[in-house]
CSV table of C-alpha atoms and ligand atoms in Angstrom, one decimal:
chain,number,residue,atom,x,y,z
I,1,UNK,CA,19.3,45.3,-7.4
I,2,UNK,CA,17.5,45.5,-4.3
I,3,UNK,CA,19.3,43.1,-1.8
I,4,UNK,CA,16.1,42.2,0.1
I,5,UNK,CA,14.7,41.4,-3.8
I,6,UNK,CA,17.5,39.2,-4.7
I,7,UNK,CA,16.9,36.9,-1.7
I,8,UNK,CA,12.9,36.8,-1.5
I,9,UNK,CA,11.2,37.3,-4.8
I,10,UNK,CA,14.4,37.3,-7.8
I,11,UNK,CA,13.6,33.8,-10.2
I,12,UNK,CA,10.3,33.6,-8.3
I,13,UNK,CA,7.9,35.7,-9.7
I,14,UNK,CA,6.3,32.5,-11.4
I,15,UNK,CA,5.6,29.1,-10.4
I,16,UNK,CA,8.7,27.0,-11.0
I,17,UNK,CA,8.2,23.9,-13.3
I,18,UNK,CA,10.6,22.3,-15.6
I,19,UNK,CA,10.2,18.9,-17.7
I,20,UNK,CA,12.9,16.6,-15.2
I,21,UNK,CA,12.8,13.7,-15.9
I,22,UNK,CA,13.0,12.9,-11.9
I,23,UNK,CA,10.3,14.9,-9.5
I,24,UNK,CA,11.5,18.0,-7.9
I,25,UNK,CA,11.6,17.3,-4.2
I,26,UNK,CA,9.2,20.4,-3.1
I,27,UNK,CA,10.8,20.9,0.2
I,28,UNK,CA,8.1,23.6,1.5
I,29,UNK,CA,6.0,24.1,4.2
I,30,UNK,CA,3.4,26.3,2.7
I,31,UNK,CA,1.7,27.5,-0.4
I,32,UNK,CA,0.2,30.8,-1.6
I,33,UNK,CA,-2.8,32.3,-2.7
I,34,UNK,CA,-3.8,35.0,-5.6
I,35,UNK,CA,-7.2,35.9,-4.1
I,36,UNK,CA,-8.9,35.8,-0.9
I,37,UNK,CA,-11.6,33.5,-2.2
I,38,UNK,CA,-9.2,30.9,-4.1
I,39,UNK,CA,-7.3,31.0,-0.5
I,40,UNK,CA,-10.9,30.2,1.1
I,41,UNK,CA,-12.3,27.3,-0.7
I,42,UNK,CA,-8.5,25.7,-0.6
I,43,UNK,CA,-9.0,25.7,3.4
I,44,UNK,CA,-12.6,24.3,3.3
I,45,UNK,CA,-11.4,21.6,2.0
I,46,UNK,CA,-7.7,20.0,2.8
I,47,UNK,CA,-8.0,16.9,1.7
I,48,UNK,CA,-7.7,18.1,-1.9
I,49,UNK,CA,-5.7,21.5,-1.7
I,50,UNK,CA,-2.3,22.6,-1.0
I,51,UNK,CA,-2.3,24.6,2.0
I,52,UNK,CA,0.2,23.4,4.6
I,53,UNK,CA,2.6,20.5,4.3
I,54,UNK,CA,1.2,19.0,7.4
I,55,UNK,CA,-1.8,18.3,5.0
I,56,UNK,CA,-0.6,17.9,1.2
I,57,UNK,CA,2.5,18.4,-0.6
I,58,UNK,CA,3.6,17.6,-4.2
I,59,UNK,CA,6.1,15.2,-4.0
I,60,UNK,CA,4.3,13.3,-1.1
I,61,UNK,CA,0.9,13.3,-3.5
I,62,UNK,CA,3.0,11.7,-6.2
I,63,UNK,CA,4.3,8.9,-3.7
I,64,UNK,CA,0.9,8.1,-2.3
I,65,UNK,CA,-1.1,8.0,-5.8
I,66,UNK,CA,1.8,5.4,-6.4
I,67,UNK,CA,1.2,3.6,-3.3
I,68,UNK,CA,-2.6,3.4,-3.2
I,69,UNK,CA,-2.2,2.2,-7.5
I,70,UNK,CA,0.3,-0.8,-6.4
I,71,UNK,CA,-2.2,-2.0,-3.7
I,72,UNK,CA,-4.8,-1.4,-5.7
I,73,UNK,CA,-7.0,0.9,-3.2
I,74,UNK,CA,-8.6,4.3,-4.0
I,75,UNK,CA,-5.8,6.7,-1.7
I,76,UNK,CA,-2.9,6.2,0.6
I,77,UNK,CA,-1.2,8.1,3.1
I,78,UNK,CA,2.4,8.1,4.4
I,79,UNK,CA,3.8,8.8,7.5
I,80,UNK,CA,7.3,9.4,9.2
I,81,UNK,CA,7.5,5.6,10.1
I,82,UNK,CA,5.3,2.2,9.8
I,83,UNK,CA,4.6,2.8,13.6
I,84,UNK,CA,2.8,6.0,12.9
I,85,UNK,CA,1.4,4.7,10.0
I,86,UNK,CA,-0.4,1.5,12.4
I,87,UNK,CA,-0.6,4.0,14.9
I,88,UNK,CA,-2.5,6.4,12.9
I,89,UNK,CA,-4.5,3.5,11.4
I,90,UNK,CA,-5.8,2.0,14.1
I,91,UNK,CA,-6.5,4.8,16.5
I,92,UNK,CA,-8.7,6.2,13.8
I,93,UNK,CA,-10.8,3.0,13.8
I,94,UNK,CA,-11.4,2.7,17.8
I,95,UNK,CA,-13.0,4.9,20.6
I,96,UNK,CA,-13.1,4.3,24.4
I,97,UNK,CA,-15.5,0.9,25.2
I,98,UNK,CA,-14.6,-0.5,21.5
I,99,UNK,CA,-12.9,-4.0,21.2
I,100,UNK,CA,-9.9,-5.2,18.9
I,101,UNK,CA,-9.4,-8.9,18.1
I,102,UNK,CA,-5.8,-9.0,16.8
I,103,UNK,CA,-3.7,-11.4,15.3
I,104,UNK,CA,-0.7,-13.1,18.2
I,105,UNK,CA,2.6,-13.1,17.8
I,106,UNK,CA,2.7,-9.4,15.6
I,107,UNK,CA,5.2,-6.7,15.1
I,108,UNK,CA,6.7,-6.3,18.3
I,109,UNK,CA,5.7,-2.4,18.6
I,110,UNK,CA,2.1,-3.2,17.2
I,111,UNK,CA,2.0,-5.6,20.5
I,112,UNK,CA,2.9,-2.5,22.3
I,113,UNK,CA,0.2,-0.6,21.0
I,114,UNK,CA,-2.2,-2.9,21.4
I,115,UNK,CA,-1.5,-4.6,24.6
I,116,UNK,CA,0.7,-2.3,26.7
I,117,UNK,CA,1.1,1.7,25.7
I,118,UNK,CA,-1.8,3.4,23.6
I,119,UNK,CA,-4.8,0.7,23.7
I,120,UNK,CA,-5.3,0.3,26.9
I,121,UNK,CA,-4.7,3.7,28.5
I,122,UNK,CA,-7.7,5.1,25.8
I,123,UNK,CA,-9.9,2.0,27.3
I,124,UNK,CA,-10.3,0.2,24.1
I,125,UNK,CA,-9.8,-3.5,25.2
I,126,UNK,CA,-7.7,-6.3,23.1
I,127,UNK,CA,-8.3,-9.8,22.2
I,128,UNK,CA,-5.0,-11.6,20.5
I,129,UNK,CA,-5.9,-14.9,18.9
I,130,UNK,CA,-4.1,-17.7,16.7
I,131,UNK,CA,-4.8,-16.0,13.3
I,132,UNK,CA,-4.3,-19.3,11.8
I,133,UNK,CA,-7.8,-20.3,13.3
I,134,UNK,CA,-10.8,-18.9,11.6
I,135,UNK,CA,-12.8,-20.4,14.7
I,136,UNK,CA,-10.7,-18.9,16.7
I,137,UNK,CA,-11.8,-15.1,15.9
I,138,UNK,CA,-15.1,-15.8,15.0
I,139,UNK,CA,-15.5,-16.8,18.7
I,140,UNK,CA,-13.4,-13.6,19.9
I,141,UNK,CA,-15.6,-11.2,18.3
I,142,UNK,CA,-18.0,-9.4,20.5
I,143,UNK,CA,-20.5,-6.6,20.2
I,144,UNK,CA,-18.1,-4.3,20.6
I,145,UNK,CA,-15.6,-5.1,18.2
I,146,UNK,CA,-14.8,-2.5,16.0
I,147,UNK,CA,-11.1,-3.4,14.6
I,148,UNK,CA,-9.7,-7.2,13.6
I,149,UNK,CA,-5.9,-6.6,13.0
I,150,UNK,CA,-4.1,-9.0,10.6
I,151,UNK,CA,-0.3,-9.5,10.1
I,152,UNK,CA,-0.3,-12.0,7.3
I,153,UNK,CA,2.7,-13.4,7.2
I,154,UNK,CA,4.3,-12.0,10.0
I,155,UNK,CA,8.4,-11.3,10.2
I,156,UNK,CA,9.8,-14.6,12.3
I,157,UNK,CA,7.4,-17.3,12.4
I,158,UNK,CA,5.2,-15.9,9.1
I,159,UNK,CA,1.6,-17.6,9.8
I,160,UNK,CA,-0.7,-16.4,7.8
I,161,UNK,CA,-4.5,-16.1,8.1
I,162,UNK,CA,-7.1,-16.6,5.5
I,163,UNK,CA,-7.9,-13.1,3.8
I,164,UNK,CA,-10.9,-13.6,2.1
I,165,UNK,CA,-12.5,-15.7,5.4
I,166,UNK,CA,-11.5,-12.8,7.6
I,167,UNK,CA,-12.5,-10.1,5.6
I,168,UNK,CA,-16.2,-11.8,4.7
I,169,UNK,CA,-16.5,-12.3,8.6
I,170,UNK,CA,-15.5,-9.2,9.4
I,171,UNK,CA,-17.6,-7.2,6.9
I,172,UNK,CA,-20.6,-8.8,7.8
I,173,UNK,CA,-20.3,-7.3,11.5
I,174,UNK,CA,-19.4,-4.0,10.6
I,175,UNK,CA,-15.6,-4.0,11.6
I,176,UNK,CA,-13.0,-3.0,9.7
I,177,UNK,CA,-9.9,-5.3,9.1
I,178,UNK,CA,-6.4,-3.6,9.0
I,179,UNK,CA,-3.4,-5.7,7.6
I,180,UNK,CA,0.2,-5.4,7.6
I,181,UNK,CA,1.4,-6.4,4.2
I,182,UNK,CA,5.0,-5.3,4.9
I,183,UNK,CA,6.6,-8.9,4.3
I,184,UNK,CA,5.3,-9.7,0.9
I,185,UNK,CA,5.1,-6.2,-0.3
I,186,UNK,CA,1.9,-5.0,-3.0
I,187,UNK,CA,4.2,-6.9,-5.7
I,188,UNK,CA,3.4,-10.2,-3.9
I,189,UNK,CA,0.0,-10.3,-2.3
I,190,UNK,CA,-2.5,-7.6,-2.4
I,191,UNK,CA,-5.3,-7.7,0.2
I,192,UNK,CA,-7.5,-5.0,-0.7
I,193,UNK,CA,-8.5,-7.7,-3.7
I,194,UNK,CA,-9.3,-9.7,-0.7
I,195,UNK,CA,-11.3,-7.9,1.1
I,196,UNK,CA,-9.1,-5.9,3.5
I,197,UNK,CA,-10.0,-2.6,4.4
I,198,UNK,CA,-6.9,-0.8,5.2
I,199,UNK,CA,-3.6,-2.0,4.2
I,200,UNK,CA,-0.5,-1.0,6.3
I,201,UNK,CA,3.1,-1.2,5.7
I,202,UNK,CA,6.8,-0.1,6.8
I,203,UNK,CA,8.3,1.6,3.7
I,204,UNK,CA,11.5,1.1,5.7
I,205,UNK,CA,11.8,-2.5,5.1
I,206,UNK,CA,11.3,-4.0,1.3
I,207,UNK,CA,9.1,-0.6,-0.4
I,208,UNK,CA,12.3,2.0,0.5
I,209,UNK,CA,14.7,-1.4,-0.2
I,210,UNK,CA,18.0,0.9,0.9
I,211,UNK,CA,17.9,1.2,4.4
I,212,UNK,CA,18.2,4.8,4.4
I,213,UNK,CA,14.5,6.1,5.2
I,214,UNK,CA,12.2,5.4,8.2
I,215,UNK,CA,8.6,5.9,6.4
I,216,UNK,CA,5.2,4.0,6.6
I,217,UNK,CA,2.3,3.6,4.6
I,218,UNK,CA,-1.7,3.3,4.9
I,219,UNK,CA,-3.8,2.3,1.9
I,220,UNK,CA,-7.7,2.3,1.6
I,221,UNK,CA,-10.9,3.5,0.3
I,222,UNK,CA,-11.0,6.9,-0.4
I,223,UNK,CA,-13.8,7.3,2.9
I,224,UNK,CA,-11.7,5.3,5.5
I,225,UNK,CA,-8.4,7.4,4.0
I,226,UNK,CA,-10.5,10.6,4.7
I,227,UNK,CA,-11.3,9.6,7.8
I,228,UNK,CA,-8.1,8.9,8.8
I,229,UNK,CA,-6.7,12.6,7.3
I,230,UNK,CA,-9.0,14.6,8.7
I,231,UNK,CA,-8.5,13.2,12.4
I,232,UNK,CA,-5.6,11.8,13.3
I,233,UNK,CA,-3.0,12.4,10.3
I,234,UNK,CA,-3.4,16.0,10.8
I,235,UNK,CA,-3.6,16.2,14.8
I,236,UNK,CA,-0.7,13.3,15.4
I,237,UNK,CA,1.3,15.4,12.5
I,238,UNK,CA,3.6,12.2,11.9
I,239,UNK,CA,4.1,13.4,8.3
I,240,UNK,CA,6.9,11.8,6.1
I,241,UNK,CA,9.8,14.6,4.9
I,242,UNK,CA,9.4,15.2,1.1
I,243,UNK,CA,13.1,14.3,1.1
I,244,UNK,CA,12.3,11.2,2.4
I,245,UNK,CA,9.6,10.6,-0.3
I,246,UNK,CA,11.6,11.1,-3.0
I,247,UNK,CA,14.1,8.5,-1.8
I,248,UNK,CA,11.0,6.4,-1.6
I,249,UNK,CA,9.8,7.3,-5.0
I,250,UNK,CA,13.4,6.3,-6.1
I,251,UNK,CA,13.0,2.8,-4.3
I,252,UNK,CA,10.1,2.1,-5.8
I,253,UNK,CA,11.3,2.0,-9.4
I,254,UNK,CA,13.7,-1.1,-8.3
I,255,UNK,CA,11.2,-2.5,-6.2
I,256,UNK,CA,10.2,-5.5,-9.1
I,257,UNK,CA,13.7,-6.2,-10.0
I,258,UNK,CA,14.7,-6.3,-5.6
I,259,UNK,CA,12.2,-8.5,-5.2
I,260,UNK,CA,12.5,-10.9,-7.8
I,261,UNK,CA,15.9,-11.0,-6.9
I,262,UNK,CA,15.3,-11.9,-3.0
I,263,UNK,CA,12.8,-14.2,-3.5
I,264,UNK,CA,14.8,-16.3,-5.9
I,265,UNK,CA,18.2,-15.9,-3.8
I,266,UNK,CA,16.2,-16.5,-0.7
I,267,UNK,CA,14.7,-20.3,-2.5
I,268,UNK,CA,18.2,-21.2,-3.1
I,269,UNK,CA,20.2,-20.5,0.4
I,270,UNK,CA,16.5,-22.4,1.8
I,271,UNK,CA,18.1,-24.9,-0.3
I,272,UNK,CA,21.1,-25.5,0.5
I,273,UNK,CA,20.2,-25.3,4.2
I,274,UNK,CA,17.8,-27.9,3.9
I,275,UNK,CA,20.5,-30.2,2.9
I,276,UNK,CA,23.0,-28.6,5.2
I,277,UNK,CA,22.6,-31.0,8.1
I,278,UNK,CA,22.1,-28.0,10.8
I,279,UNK,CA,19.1,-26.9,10.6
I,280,UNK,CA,15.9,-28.3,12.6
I,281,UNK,CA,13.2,-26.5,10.6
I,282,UNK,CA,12.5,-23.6,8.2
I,283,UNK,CA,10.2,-20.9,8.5
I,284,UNK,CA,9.1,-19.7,5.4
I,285,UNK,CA,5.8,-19.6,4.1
I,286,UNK,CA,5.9,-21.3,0.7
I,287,UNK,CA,7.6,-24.4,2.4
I,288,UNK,CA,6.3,-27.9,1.1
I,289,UNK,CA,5.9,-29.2,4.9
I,290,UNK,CA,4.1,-25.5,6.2
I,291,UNK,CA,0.7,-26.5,7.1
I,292,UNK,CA,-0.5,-23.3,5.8
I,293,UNK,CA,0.6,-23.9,1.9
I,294,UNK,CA,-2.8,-24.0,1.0
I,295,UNK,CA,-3.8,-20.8,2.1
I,296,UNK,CA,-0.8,-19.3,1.6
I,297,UNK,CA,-0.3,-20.4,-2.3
I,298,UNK,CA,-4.2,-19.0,-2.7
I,299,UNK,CA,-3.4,-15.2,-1.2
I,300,UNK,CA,0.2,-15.0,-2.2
I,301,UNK,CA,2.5,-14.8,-5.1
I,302,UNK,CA,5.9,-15.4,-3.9
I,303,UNK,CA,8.0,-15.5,0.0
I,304,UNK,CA,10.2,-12.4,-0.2
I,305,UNK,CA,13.6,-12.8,1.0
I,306,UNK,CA,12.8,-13.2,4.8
I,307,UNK,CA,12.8,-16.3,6.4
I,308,UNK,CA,13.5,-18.0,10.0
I,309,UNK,CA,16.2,-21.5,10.7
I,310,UNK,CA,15.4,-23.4,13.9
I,311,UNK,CA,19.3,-25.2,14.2
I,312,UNK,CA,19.7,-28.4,15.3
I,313,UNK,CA,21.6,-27.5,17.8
I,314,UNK,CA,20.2,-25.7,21.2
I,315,UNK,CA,24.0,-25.0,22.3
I,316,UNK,CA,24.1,-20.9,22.3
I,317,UNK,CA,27.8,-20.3,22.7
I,318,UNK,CA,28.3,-21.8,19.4
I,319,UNK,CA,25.5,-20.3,17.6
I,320,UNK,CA,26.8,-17.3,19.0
I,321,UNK,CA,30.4,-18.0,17.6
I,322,UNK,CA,28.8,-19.1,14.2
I,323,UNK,CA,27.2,-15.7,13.8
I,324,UNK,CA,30.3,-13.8,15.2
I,325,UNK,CA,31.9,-14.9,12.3
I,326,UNK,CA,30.1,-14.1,9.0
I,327,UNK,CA,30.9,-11.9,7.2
I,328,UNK,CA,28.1,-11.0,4.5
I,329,UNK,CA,25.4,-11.9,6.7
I,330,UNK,CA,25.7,-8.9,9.2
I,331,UNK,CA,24.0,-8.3,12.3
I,332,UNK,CA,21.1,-6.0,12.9
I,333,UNK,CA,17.6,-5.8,13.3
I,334,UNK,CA,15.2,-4.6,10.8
I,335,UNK,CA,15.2,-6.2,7.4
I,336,UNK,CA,14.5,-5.6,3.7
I,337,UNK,CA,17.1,-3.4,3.2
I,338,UNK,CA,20.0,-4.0,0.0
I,339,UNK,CA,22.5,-5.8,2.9
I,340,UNK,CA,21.7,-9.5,3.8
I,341,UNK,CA,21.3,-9.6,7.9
I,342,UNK,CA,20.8,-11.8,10.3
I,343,UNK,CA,19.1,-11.9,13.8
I,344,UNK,CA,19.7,-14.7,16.1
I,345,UNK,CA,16.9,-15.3,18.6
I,346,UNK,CA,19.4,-15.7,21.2
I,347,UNK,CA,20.3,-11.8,21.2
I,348,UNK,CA,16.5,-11.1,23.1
I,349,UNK,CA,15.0,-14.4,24.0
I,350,UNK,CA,16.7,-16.3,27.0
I,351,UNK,CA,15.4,-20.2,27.2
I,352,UNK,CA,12.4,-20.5,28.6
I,353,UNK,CA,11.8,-16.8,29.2
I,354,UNK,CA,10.9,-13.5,27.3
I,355,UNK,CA,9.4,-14.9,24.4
I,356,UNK,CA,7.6,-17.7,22.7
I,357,UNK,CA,10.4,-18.0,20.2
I,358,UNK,CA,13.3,-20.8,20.8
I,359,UNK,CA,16.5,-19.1,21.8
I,360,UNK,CA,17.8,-21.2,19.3
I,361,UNK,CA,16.4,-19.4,16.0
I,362,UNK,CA,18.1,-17.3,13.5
I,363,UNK,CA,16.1,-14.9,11.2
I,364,UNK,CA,17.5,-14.0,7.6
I,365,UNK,CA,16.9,-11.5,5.4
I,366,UNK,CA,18.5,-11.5,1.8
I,367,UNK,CA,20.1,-8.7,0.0
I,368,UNK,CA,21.0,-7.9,-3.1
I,369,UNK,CA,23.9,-10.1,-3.1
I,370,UNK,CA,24.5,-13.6,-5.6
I,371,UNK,CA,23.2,-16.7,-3.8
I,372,UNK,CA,27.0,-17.9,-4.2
I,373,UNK,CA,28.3,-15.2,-1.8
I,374,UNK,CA,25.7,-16.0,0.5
I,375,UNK,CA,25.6,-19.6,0.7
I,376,UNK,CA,29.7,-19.8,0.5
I,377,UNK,CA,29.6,-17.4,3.6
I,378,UNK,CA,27.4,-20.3,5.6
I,379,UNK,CA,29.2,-23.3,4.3
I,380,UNK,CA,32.6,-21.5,5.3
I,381,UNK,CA,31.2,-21.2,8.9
I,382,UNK,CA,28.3,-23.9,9.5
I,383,UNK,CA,31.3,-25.9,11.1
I,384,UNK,CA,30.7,-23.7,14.0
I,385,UNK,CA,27.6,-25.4,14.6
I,386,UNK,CA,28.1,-29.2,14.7
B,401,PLP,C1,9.7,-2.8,11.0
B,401,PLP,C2,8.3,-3.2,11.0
B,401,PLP,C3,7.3,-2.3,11.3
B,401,PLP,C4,7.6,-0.9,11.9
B,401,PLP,O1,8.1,-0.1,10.9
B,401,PLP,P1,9.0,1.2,11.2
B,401,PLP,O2,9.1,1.8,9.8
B,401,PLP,O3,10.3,0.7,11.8
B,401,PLP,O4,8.2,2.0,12.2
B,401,PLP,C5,6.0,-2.8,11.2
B,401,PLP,N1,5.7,-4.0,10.8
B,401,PLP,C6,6.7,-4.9,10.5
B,401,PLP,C7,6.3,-6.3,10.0
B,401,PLP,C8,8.0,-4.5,10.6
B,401,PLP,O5,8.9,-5.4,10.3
């Protein structure tokens, strides 16, 4: 047999399909025509052809028609991180001269976009305002607003704002509304059913659950999904590998069982540091004493498995010795992942400086681990603290 055969064509001659059970990972970059004219209408229309993975791909379509069914929205897209995913989402919504009003206190690399890298250098001018204020963004819009950006709860301090309030204000001026739903996941609030236009999320947190893929997610009507795919998804090219969406796929199927499992571990180390005798205050959004309850209970099903402490004491050396010294709880930023972590504020926040946060906060995420593990690794070391 030919050797140039055997390599190019040999096994190929037909499409490849088999009936696994789990999705072939199509790890091409292009796809092929019979005829000249099936080849032309594919590239009159992208959206809904296989061309050029830039575009489309198998196992990516599978992932989004997943994605866009568990926020309940028309289409998604992903993208090679949650950045380019609020990147992408974002820029598509603004021109030079527009205005954003968004939410304070957000992901700390959506502040960046907003306030200090993309935003401002494209001329599209930014409002941040206390989300927890209806008044207060009703008085920020102006006639130029174009974008109201909603991080509902956000990762360390978790305010939320009213969906349905901001979405009926927002809809009645013509501006779209872009959440990030990364903390409580499609599983635990949905805020398309609320009004939201666009729903953004890092699958590299709670929707991946492994902490083994960077990858981010947009979710919408099929027009503003369009829009976003035929502009900047295709020229900013920050496409997800198909690799990576399969890993994602497979994250997906545990995602129920993961969070069930965080959000009941997470009520019961809340617990027992409510009664430990170190702890100021708790961040979490279905406390008893958060002055949001109300709303919260109305938009949301559940608190994942994040949550911030407030300690008692303001003394860093020993906070610092306290977290030197677990050993489930590890160290690192990020969250969502199987592993239980922990970020003290202390590590980027110097008192009085930097940040609005205290420097004497720590941030938790549970794992997949038994509440006993957990809560035996803090009452082994809380000592440290008093
Ligand atoms: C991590 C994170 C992001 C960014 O996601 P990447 O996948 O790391 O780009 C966005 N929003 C929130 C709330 C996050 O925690």
């Amino acid at each position: 047999m030919d050797l140039s055969y055997i390599i190019n064509n040999l096994g190929e001659e037909n499409d490849l399909t088999a009936p696994a059970v789990s999705p072939p990972i199509f790890l091409t970059s292009n796809y092929y025509f019979r005829t000249v004219d099936e080849f032309r209408k594919a590239i009159s229309n992208e959206r809904e052809n296989w061309i050029y993975s830039r575009g489309n791909n198998p196992t990516i379509n599978l992932l989004c028609k997943k994605l866009a069914a568990l926020e309940g929205t028309e289409e998604a897209l992903v993208f090679a991180s949650g950045m380019a995913a609020i990147s992408n989402a974002v820029l598509a919504m603004v021109k030079n001269g527009d205005h954003v009003v968004c939410v304070r206190h957000p992901y700390s690399w959506t502040d960046t976009l907003m306030n200090r890298n993309l935003l401002p250098k494209f001329g599209v001018e930014v409002t941040m305002i206390e989300g927890s204020s209806i008044k207060a963004i009703t008085d920020a819009i102006k006639p130029n607003t174009t974008v109201m950006y909603l991080e509902s709860p956000n990762s360390w301090t978790f305010e939320v704002q009213d969906l349905k309030a901001v979405s009926s204000l927002a809809r009645d001026r013509g501006i779209i509304t872009i959440i990030d739903n990364s903390y409580s996941t499609p599983l635990f609030q949905q805020p398309a059913k609320h009004g939201i236009d666009l729903v953004v999320h890092t699958a590299s947190k709670y929707l991946g659950g492994h902490s083994d893929i960077v990858a981010g997610v947009c979710c919408g009507s099929k027009v503003l999904i369009n829009k976003i795919f035929e502009n900047e998804f295709l020229t900013l090219g920050g496409i997800l590998s198909p690799m990576n969406a399969w890993l994602l796929i497979r994250g997906l199927r545990t995602l129920e069982l993961r969070m069930n499992h965080v959000s009941m571990v997470a009520a019961e180390v809340i617990d027992f540091l409510k009664n430990s005798g170190i702890v100021r205050k708790i961040y979490y959004p279905f406390m008893n004493d958060n002055p949001q309850f109300e709303t919260v209970s109305r938009q949301m099903v559940k608190g994942s498995g994040l949550f911030s402490v407030e300690l008692l004491t303001g003394n860093i050396e020993a906070i610092e010795r306290f977290c030197n010294s677990l050993t489930y709880w590890r160290m690192a930023v990020s969250w969502g992942g199987f592993e239980s972590l922990i970020i003290p504020s202390c590590t980027f926040v110097k008192p009085g400086l930097y940040s609005s946060l205290p420097a004497n906060m720590i941030r938790f995420s549970v794992g997949l681990e038994s509440a006993e593990v957990l809560i035996a690794d803090l009452k082994d070391h809380m000592h440290l603290l008093t």
